[in-house]
XYZ file of N, CA and C in Angstrom:
252
model
N 114.001 130.910 55.481
C 114.495 132.230 55.892
C 114.110 133.262 54.825
N 113.604 134.391 55.269
C 113.222 135.457 54.340
C 114.467 136.212 53.888
N 114.348 136.897 52.760
C 115.461 137.712 52.273
C 115.475 139.047 53.030
N 116.575 139.771 52.883
C 116.690 141.096 53.496
C 115.564 142.012 52.992
N 115.328 141.996 51.679
C 114.302 142.855 51.095
C 112.919 142.505 51.655
N 112.620 141.210 51.767
C 111.331 140.795 52.329
C 111.212 141.226 53.788
N 112.284 141.032 54.545
C 112.269 141.383 55.971
C 112.029 142.876 56.162
N 112.654 143.715 55.318
C 112.451 145.165 55.476
C 111.007 145.541 55.193
N 110.401 144.923 54.184
C 109.003 145.218 53.859
C 108.061 144.699 54.951
N 108.316 143.501 55.425
C 107.464 142.908 56.458
C 107.578 143.674 57.778
N 108.765 144.149 58.096
C 108.963 144.904 59.341
C 108.169 146.210 59.310
N 108.028 146.809 58.125
C 107.246 148.049 57.998
C 105.768 147.800 58.286
N 105.338 146.559 58.149
C 103.923 146.223 58.307
C 103.604 145.608 59.669
N 104.533 145.691 60.618
C 104.265 145.175 61.958
C 102.961 145.780 62.471
N 102.160 144.966 63.144
C 100.881 145.463 63.650
C 101.058 146.303 64.915
N 102.137 146.058 65.637
C 102.445 146.854 66.832
C 103.811 147.495 66.641
N 104.011 148.639 67.282
C 105.279 149.364 67.166
C 106.328 148.760 68.104
N 107.498 148.397 67.561
C 108.574 147.908 68.435
C 109.019 148.999 69.416
N 109.676 148.585 70.486
C 110.208 149.562 71.441
C 111.283 150.398 70.750
N 111.661 151.502 71.365
C 112.710 152.344 70.796
C 114.007 151.562 70.618
N 114.372 150.757 71.616
C 115.610 149.977 71.543
C 115.555 148.979 70.385
N 114.408 148.347 70.206
C 114.249 147.390 69.107
C 114.293 148.108 67.755
N 113.629 149.269 67.679
C 113.667 150.062 66.448
C 115.113 150.420 66.095
N 115.882 150.835 67.088
C 117.267 151.230 66.837
C 118.114 150.046 66.380
N 117.793 148.855 66.877
C 118.480 147.643 66.429
C 118.239 147.450 64.917
N 116.980 147.573 64.503
C 116.639 147.477 63.079
C 117.320 148.592 62.285
N 117.220 149.804 62.793
C 117.725 150.976 62.077
C 119.223 150.870 61.804
N 119.992 150.557 62.839
C 121.445 150.474 62.682
C 121.850 149.430 61.660
N 121.202 148.277 61.701
C 121.522 147.216 60.744
C 121.064 147.586 59.342
N 119.893 148.233 59.222
C 119.398 148.640 57.910
C 120.364 149.630 57.259
N 120.783 150.636 58.005
C 121.696 151.643 57.456
C 123.036 151.013 57.079
N 123.540 150.115 57.908
C 124.809 149.461 57.608
C 124.669 148.600 56.352
N 123.531 147.927 56.211
C 123.303 147.039 55.064
C 123.120 147.817 53.765
N 122.558 149.006 53.843
C 122.245 149.755 52.624
C 123.261 150.845 52.295
N 123.929 151.404 53.313
C 124.866 152.506 53.089
C 126.304 152.095 53.390
N 126.487 151.287 54.420
C 127.830 150.947 54.886
C 128.132 151.742 56.144
N 129.411 151.899 56.440
C 129.796 152.622 57.654
C 129.220 154.032 57.661
N 128.952 154.512 58.867
C 128.348 155.834 59.055
C 129.149 156.888 58.286
N 128.425 157.763 57.573
C 129.094 158.750 56.713
C 128.541 160.154 56.909
N 127.956 160.385 58.082
C 127.390 161.702 58.378
C 128.013 162.240 59.663
N 127.861 163.533 59.855
C 128.332 164.159 61.093
C 127.489 163.679 62.268
N 128.130 163.531 63.413
C 127.393 163.154 64.617
C 126.481 164.309 65.024
N 125.182 164.025 65.246
C 124.253 165.095 65.659
C 124.661 165.707 67.001
N 124.184 166.908 67.233
C 124.480 167.611 68.469
C 123.890 166.926 69.691
N 124.391 167.277 70.838
C 123.988 166.677 72.105
C 122.485 166.812 72.361
N 121.892 167.910 71.941
C 120.474 168.145 72.213
C 119.535 167.449 71.227
N 120.074 166.947 70.131
C 119.270 166.253 69.116
C 119.226 164.768 69.484
N 118.455 164.459 70.520
C 118.484 163.123 71.113
C 118.053 162.016 70.160
N 116.994 162.261 69.396
C 116.484 161.224 68.486
C 117.523 160.873 67.416
N 118.040 161.894 66.747
C 119.013 161.633 65.686
C 120.342 161.139 66.242
N 120.678 161.557 67.452
C 121.906 161.073 68.085
C 121.782 159.570 68.368
N 120.621 159.138 68.841
C 120.390 157.717 69.115
C 120.460 156.906 67.823
N 119.873 157.442 66.743
C 119.920 156.749 65.453
C 121.359 156.667 64.939
N 122.100 157.760 65.077
C 123.505 157.794 64.662
C 124.304 156.733 65.424
N 124.105 156.685 66.738
C 124.857 155.736 67.563
C 124.490 154.287 67.237
N 123.209 154.043 66.920
C 122.783 152.689 66.534
C 123.473 152.273 65.238
N 123.558 153.203 64.298
C 124.218 152.918 63.020
C 125.722 152.754 63.239
N 126.318 153.663 63.980
C 127.762 153.621 64.210
C 128.184 152.357 64.966
N 127.272 151.791 65.755
C 127.606 150.580 66.517
C 127.810 149.377 65.592
N 127.380 149.496 64.346
C 127.543 148.410 63.362
C 128.777 148.614 62.477
N 129.575 149.637 62.770
C 130.730 149.995 61.955
C 131.638 148.786 61.724
N 132.056 148.627 60.479
C 132.972 147.542 60.130
C 132.258 146.280 59.663
N 130.967 146.187 59.920
C 130.192 145.029 59.488
C 129.967 145.156 57.978
N 130.216 144.090 57.223
C 129.993 144.159 55.775
C 128.501 144.309 55.497
N 128.173 144.789 54.311
C 126.766 144.963 53.952
C 126.031 143.622 53.993
N 126.663 142.564 53.491
C 126.019 141.242 53.502
C 125.812 140.725 54.916
N 126.793 140.928 55.785
C 126.663 140.487 57.177
C 125.563 141.286 57.879
N 125.467 142.576 57.563
C 124.415 143.418 58.153
C 123.040 142.967 57.673
N 122.941 142.586 56.402
C 121.661 142.091 55.873
C 121.261 140.809 56.590
N 122.211 139.897 56.763
C 121.929 138.644 57.472
C 121.496 138.918 58.907
N 122.185 139.846 59.568
C 121.856 140.183 60.957
C 120.469 140.820 61.029
N 120.126 141.662 60.056
C 118.802 142.297 60.023
C 117.719 141.231 59.934
N 117.914 140.251 59.056
C 116.927 139.176 58.892
C 116.764 138.414 60.206
N 117.876 138.160 60.899
C 117.809 137.447 62.188
C 117.035 138.275 63.222
N 117.261 139.577 63.244
C 116.537 140.456 64.168
C 115.050 140.460 63.802
N 114.762 140.528 62.501
C 113.363 140.473 62.065
C 112.709 139.180 62.555
N 113.384 138.057 62.336
C 112.812 136.767 62.728
C 112.634 136.651 64.244
N 113.502 137.342 64.981
C 113.398 137.341 66.441
C 112.139 138.089 66.902
N 111.839 139.228 66.260
C 110.720 140.064 66.703
C 109.407 139.812 65.968
N 109.446 139.164 64.806
C 108.232 138.951 64.007
C 107.100 138.291 64.794
N 107.362 137.240 65.581
C 106.253 136.617 66.317
C 105.558 137.592 67.286
N 106.295 138.551 67.769
C 105.784 139.526 68.731
C 104.985 140.645 68.057
N 105.403 141.047 66.845
C 104.858 142.255 66.238
C 104.119 142.062 64.911
N 104.308 140.929 64.256
C 103.710 140.739 62.919
C 102.211 140.483 63.003
């Protein structure tokens, strides 16, 4: 199993771009693992991209940083065969 740090670096080097939903899965877990619970204002209704990112991060609320790192690695391992 790769470490969280390795998974984040390897995910940046995917040869193909993950779908938006898959990207948001990575994003929410990454933010939870590195920052913790969401700590920013919710973007406005018309700011669709940032609102989606906010919601992906907020959906991980309460997850410990270590649990988020483990979950990120599992998500990486799930998608790596498809995109690496």
